[in-house]
mmCIF file of N, CA, C and O in Angstrom:
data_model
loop_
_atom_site.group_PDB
_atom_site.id
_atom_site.type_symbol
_atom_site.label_atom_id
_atom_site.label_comp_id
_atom_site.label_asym_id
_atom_site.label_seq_id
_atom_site.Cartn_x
_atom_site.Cartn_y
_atom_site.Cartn_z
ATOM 1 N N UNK A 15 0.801 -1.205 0.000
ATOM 2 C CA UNK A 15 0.000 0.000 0.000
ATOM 3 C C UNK A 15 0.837 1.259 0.000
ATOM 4 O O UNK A 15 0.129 2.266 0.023
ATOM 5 N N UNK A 16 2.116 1.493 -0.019
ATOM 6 C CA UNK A 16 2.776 2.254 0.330
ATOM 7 C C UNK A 16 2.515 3.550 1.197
ATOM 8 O O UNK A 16 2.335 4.711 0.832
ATOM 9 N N UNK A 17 2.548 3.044 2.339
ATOM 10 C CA UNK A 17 1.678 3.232 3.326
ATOM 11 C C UNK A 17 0.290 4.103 3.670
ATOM 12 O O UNK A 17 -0.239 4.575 4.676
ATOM 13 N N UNK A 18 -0.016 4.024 2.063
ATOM 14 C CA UNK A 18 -1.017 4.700 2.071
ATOM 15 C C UNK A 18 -2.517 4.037 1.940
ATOM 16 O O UNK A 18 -3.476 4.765 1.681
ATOM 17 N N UNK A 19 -2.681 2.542 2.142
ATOM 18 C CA UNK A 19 -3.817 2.015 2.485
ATOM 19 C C UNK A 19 -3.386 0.358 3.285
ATOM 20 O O UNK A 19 -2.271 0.093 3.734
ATOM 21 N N UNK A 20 -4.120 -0.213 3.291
ATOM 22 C CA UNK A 20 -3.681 -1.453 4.258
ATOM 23 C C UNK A 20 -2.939 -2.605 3.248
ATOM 24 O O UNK A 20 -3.360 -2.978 2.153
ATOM 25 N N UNK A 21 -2.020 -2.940 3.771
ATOM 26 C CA UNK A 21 -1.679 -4.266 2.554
ATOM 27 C C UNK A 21 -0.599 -5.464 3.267
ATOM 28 O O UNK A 21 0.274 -5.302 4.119
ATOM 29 N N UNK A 22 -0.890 -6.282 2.795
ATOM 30 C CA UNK A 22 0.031 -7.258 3.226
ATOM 31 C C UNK A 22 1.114 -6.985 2.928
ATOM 32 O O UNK A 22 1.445 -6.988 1.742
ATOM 33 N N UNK A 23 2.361 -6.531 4.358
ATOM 34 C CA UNK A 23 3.387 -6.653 4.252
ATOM 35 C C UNK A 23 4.878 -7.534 3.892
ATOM 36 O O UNK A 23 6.103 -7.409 3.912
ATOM 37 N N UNK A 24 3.878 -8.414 3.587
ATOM 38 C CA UNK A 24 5.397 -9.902 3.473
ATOM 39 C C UNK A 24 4.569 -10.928 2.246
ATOM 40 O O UNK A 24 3.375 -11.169 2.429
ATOM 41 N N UNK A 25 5.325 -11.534 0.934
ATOM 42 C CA UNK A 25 4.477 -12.183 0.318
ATOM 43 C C UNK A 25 3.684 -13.699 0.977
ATOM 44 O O UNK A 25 4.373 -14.409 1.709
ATOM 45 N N UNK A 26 2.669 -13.992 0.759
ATOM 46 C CA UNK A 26 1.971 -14.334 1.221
ATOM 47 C C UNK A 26 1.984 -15.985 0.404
ATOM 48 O O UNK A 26 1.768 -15.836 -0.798
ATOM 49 N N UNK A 27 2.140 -17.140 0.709
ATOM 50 C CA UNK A 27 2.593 -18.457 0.410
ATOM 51 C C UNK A 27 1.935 -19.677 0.761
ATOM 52 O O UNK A 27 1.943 -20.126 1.907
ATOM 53 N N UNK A 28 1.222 -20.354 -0.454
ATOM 54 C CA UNK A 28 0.634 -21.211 0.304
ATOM 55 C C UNK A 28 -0.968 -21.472 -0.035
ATOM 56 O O UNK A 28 -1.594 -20.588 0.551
ATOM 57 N N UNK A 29 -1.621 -22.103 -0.555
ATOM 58 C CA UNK A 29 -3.248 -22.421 -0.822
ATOM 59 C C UNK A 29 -4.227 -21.584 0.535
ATOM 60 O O UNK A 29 -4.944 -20.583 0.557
ATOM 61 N N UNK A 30 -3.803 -22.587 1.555
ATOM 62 C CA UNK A 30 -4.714 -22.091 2.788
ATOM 63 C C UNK A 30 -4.562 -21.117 3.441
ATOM 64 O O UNK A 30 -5.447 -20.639 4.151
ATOM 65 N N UNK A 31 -2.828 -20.419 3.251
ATOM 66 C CA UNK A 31 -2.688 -18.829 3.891
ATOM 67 C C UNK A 31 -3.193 -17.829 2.958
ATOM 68 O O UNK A 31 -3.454 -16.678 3.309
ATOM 69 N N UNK A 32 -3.309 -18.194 1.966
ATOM 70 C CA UNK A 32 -3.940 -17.131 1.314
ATOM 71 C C UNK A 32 -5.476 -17.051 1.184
ATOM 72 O O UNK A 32 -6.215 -16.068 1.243
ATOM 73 N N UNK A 33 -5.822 -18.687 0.943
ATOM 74 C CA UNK A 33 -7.541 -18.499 0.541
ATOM 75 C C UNK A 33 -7.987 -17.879 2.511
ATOM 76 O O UNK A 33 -8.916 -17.089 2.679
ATOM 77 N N UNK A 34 -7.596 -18.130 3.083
ATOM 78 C CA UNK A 34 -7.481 -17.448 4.884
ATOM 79 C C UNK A 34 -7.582 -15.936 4.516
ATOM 80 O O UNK A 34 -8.567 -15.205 4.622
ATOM 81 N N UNK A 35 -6.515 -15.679 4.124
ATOM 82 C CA UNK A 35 -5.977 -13.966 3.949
ATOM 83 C C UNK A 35 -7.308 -13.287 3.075
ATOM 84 O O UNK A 35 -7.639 -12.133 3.346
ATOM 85 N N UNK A 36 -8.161 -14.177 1.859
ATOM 86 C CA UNK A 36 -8.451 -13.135 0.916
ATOM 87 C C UNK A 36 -9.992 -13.413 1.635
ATOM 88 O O UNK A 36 -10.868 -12.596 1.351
ATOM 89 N N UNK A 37 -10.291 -14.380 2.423
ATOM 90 C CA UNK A 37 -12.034 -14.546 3.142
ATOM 91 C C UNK A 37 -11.577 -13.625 4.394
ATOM 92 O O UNK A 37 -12.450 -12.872 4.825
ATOM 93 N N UNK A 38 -11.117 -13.614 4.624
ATOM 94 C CA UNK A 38 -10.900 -12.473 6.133
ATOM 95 C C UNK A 38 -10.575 -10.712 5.484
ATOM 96 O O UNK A 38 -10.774 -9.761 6.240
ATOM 97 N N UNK A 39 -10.069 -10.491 4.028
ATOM 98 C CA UNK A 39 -10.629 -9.804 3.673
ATOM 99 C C UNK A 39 -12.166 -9.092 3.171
ATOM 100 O O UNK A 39 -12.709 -7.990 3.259
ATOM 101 N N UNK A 40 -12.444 -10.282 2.669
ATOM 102 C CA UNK A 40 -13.980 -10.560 2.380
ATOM 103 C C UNK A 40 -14.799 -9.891 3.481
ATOM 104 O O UNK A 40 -15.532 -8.903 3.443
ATOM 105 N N UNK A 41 -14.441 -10.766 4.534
ATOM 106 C CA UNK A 41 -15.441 -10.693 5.861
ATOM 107 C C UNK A 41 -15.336 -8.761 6.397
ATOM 108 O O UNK A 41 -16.276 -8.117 6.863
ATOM 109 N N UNK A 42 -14.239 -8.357 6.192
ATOM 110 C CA UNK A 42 -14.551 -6.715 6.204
ATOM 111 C C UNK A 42 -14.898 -5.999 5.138
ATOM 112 O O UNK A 42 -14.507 -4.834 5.209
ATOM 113 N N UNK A 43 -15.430 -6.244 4.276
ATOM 114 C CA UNK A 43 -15.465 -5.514 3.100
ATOM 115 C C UNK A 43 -16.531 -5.972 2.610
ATOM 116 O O UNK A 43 -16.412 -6.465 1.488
ATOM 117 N N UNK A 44 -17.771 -5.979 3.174
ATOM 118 C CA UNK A 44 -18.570 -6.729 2.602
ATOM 119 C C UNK A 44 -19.870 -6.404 1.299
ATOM 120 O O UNK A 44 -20.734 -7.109 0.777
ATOM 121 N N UNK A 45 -19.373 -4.726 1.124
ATOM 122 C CA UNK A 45 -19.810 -4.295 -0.180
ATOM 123 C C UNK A 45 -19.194 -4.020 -0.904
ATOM 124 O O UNK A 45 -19.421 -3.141 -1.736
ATOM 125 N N UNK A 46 -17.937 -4.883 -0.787
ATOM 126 C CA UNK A 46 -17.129 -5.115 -2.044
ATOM 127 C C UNK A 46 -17.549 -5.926 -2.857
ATOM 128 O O UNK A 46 -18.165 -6.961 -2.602
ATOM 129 N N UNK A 47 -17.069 -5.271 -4.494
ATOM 130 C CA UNK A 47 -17.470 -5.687 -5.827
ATOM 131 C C UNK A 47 -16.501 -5.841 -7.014
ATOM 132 O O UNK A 47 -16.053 -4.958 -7.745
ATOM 133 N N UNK A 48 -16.305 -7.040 -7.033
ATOM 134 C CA UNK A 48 -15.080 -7.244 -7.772
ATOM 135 C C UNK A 48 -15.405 -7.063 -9.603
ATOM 136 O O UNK A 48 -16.540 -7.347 -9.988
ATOM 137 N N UNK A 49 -14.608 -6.703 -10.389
ATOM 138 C CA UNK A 49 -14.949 -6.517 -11.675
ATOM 139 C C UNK A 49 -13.221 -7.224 -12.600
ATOM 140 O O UNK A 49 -12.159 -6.623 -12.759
ATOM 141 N N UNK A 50 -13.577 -8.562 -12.995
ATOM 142 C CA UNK A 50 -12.530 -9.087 -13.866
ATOM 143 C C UNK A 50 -12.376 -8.280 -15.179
ATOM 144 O O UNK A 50 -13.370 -7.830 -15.750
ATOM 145 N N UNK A 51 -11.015 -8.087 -15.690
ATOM 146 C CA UNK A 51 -10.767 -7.567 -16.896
ATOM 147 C C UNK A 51 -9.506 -8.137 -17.265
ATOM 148 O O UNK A 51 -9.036 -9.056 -16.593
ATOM 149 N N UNK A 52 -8.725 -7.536 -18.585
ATOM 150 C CA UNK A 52 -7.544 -7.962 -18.927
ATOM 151 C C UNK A 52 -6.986 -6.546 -17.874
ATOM 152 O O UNK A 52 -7.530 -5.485 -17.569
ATOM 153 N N UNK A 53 -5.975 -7.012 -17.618
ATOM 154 C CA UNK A 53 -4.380 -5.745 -16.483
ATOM 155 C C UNK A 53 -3.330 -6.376 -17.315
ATOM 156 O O UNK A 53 -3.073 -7.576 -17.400
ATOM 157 N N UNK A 54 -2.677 -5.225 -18.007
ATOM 158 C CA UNK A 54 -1.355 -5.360 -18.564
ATOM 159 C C UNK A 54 -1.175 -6.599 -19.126
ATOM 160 O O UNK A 54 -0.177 -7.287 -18.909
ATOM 161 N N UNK A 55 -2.303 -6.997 -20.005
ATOM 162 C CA UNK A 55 -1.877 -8.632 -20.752
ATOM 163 C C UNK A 55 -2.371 -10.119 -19.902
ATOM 164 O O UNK A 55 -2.178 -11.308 -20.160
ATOM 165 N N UNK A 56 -3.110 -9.396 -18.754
ATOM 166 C CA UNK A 56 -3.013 -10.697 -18.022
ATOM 167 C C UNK A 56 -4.369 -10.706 -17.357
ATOM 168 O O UNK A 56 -4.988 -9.649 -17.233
ATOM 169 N N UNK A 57 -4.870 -11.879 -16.914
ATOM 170 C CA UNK A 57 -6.385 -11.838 -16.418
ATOM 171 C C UNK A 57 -5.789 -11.313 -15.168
ATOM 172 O O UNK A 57 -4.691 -11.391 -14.616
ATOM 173 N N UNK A 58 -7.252 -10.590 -14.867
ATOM 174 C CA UNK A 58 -6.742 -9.337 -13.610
ATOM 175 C C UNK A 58 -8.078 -9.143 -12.843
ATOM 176 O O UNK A 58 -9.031 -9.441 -13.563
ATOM 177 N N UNK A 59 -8.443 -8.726 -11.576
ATOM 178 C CA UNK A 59 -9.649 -7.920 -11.349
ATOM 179 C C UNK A 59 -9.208 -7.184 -10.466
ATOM 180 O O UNK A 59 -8.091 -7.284 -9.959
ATOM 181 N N UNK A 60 -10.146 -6.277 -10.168
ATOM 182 C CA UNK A 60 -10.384 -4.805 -9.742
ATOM 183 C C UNK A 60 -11.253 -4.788 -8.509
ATOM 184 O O UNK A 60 -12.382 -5.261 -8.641
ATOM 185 N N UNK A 61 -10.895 -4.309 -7.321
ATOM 186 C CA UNK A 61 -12.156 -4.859 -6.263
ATOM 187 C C UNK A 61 -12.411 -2.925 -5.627
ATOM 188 O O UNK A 61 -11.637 -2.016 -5.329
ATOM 189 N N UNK A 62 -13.293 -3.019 -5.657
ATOM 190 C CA UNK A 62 -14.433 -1.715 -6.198
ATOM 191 C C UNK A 62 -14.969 -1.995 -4.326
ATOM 192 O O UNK A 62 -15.166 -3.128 -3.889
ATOM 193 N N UNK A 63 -15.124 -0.688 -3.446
ATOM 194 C CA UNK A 63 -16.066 -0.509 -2.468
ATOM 195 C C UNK A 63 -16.480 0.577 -2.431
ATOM 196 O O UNK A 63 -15.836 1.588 -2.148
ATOM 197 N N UNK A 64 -18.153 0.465 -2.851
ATOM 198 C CA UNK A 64 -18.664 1.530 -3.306
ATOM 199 C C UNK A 64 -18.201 1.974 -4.448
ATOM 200 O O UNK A 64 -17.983 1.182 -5.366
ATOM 201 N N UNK A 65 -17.986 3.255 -4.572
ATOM 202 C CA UNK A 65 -17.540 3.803 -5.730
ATOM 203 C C UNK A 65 -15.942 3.870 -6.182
ATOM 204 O O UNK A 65 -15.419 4.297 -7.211
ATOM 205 N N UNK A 66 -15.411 3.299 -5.042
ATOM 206 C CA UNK A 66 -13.746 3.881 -4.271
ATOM 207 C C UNK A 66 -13.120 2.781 -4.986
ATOM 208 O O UNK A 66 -13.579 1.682 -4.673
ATOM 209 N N UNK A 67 -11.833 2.769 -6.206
ATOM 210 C CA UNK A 67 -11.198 1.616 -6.232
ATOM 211 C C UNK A 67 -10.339 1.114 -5.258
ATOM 212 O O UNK A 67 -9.442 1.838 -4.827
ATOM 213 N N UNK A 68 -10.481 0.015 -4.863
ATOM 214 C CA UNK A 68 -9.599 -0.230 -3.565
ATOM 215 C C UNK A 68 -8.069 -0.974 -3.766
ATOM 216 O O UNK A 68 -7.071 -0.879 -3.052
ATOM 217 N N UNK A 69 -8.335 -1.928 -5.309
ATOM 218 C CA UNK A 69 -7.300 -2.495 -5.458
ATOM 219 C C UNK A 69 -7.583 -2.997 -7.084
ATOM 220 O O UNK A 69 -8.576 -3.198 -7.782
ATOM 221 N N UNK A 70 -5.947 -3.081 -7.262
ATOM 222 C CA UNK A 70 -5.975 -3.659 -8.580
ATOM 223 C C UNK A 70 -5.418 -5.056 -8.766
ATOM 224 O O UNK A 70 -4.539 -4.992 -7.907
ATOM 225 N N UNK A 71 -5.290 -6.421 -9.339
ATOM 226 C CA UNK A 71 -4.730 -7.192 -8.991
ATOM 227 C C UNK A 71 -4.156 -8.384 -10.045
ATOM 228 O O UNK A 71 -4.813 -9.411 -9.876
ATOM 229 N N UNK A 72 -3.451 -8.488 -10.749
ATOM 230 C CA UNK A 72 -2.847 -9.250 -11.457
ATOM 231 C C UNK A 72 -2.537 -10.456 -11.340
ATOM 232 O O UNK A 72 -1.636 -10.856 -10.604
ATOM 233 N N UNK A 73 -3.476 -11.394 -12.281
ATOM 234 C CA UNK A 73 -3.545 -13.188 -11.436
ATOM 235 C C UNK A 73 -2.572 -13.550 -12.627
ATOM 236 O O UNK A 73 -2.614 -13.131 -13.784
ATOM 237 N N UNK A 74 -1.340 -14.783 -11.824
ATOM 238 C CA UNK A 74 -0.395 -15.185 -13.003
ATOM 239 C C UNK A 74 -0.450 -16.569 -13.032
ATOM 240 O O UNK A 74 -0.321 -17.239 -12.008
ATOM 241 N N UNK A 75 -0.672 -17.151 -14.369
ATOM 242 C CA UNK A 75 -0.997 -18.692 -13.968
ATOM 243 C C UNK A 75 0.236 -18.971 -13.735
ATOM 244 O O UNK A 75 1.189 -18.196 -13.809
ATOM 245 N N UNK A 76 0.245 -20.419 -13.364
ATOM 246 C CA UNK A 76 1.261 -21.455 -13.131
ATOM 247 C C UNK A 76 0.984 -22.502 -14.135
ATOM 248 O O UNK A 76 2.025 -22.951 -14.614
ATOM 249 N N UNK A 77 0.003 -22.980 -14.559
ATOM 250 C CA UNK A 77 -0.333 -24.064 -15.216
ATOM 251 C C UNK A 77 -1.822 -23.979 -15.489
ATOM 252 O O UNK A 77 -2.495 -23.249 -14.762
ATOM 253 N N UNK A 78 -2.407 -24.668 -16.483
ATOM 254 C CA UNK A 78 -3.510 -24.680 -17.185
ATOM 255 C C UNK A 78 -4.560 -24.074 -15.668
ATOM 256 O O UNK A 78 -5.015 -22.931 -15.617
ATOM 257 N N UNK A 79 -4.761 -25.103 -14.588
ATOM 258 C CA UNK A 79 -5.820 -24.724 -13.826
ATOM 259 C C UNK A 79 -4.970 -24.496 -12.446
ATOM 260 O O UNK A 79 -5.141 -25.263 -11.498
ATOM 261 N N UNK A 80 -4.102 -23.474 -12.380
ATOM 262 C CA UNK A 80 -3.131 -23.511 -11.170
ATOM 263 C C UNK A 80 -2.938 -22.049 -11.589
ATOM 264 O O UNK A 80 -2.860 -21.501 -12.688
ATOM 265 N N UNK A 81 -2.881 -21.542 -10.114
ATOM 266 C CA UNK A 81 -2.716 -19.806 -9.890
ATOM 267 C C UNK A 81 -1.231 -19.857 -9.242
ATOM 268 O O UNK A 81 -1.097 -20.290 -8.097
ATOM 269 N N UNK A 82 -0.209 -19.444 -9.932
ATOM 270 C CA UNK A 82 1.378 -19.311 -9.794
ATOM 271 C C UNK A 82 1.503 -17.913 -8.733
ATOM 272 O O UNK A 82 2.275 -18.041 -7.782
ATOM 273 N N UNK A 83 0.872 -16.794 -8.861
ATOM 274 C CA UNK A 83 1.150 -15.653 -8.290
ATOM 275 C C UNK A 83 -0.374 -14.469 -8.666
ATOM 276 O O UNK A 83 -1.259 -14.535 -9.519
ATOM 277 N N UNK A 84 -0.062 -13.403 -7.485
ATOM 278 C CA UNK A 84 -1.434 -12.293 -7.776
ATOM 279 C C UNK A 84 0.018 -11.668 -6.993
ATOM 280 O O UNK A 84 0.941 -11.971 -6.237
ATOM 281 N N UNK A 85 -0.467 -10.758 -7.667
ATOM 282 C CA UNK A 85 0.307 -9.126 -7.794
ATOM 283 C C UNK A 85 -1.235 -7.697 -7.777
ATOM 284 O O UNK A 85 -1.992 -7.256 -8.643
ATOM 285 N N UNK A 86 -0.979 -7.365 -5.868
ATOM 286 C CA UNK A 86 -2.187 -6.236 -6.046
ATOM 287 C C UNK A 86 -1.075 -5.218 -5.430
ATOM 288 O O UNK A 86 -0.027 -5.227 -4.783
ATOM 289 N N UNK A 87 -2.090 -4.243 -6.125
ATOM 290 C CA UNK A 87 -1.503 -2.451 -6.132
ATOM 291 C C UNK A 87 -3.001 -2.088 -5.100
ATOM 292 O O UNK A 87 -4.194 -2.319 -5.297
ATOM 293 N N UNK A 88 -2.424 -1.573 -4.216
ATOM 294 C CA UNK A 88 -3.528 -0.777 -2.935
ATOM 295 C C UNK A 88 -3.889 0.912 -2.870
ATOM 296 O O UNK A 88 -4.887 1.581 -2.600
ATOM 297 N N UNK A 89 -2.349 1.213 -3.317
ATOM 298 C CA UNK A 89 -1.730 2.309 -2.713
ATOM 299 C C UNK A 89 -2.985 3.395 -3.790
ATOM 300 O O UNK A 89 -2.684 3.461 -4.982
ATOM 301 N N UNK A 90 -4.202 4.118 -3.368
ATOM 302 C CA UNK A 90 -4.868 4.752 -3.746
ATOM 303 C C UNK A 90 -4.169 5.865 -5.016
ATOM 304 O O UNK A 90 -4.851 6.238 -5.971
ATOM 305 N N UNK A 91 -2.859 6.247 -4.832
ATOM 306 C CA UNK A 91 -2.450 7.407 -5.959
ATOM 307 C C UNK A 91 -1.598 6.490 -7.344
ATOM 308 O O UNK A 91 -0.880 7.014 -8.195
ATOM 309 N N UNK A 92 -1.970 4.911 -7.221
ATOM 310 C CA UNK A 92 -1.787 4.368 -8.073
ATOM 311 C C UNK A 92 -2.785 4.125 -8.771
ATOM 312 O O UNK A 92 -2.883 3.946 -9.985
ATOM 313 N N UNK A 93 -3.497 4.124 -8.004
ATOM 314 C CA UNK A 93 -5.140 3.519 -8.562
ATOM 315 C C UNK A 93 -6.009 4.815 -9.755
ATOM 316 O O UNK A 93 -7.020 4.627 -10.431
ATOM 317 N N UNK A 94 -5.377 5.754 -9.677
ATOM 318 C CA UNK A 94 -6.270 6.892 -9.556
ATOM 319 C C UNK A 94 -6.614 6.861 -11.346
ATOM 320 O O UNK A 94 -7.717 7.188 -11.784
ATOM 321 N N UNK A 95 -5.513 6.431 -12.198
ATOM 322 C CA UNK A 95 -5.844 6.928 -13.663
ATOM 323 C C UNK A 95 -6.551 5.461 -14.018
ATOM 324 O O UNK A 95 -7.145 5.308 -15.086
ATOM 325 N N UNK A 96 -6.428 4.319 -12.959
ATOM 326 C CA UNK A 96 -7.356 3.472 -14.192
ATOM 327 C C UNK A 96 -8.630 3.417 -13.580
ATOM 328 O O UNK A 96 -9.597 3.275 -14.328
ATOM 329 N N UNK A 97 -8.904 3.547 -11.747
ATOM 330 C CA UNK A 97 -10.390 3.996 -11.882
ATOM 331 C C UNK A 97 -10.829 5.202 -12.734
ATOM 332 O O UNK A 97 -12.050 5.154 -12.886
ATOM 333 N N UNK A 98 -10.308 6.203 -13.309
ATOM 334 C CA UNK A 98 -10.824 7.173 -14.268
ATOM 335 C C UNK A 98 -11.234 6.551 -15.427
ATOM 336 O O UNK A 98 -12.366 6.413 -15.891
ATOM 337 N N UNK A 99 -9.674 6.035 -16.011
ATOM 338 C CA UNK A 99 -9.915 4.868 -17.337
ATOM 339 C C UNK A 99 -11.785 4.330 -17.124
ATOM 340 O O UNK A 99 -12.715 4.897 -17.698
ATOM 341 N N UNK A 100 -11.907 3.350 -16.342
ATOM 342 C CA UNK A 100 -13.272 2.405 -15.519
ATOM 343 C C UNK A 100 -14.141 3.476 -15.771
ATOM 344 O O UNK A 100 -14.856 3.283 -16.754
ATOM 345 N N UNK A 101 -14.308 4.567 -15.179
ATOM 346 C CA UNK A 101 -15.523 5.077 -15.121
ATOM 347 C C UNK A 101 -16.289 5.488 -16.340
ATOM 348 O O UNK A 101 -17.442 5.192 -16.655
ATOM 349 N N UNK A 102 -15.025 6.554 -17.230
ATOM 350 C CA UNK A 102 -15.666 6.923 -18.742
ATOM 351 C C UNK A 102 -15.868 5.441 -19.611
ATOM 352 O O UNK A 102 -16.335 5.374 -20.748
ATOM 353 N N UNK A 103 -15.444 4.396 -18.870
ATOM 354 C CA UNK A 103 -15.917 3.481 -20.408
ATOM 355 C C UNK A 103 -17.846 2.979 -20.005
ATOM 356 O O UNK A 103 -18.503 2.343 -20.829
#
C-alpha cells in the first residue's frame, strides 16, 4: 500500500494462507465488488467498495488450472488513472 492504504506486508505463500488472507478480507469488506478484466496482458480484477477503487490485482498462472502468483496495487495514488480509465468506459 505504500503506506497509504492497508496491505500485506510480506508475500503471502501457500493455498490455505492465502484463501485465509483473501475470506478475512472478504469478511470486512462486505460491499465489495469485484470486476474481472484484462491488467497489462493478463487476467486481472479490480475490487471496487462503493464507488472507491480499492485495489488492482494481477492473477499469473502457473499451469492450465493452477494460480502461480497475484500481484495487487492498494496504494490509492496508483489507482487513480485506471479507476478514471473504468468510469468513462
Amino acid at each position: 500500500g505504500g503506506g497509504k492504504a492497508k496491505a500485506a506486508t510480506r508475500p503471502i505463500r501457500g493455498a490455505d494462507r492465502i484463501a485465509r488472507f483473501l475470506l478475512g478480507i472478504a469478511s470486512k469488506t462486505p460491499d465489495a465488488r469485484p470486476e474481472w478484466m484484462e491488467l497489462n496482458g493478463r487476467r486481472g480484477v479490480l475490487l471496487w467498495e462503493g464507488d472507491v477503487l480499492a485495489s488492482a490485482t494481477i492473477l499469473e498462472p502457473f499451469g492450465p488450472k493452477t494460480l502461480g502468483a497475484m500481484y495487487t496495487i492498494r496504494n490509492p495514488e496508483k489507482l487513480v488513472r485506471l479507476a478514471r480509465i473504468r468510469s468513462q468506459s
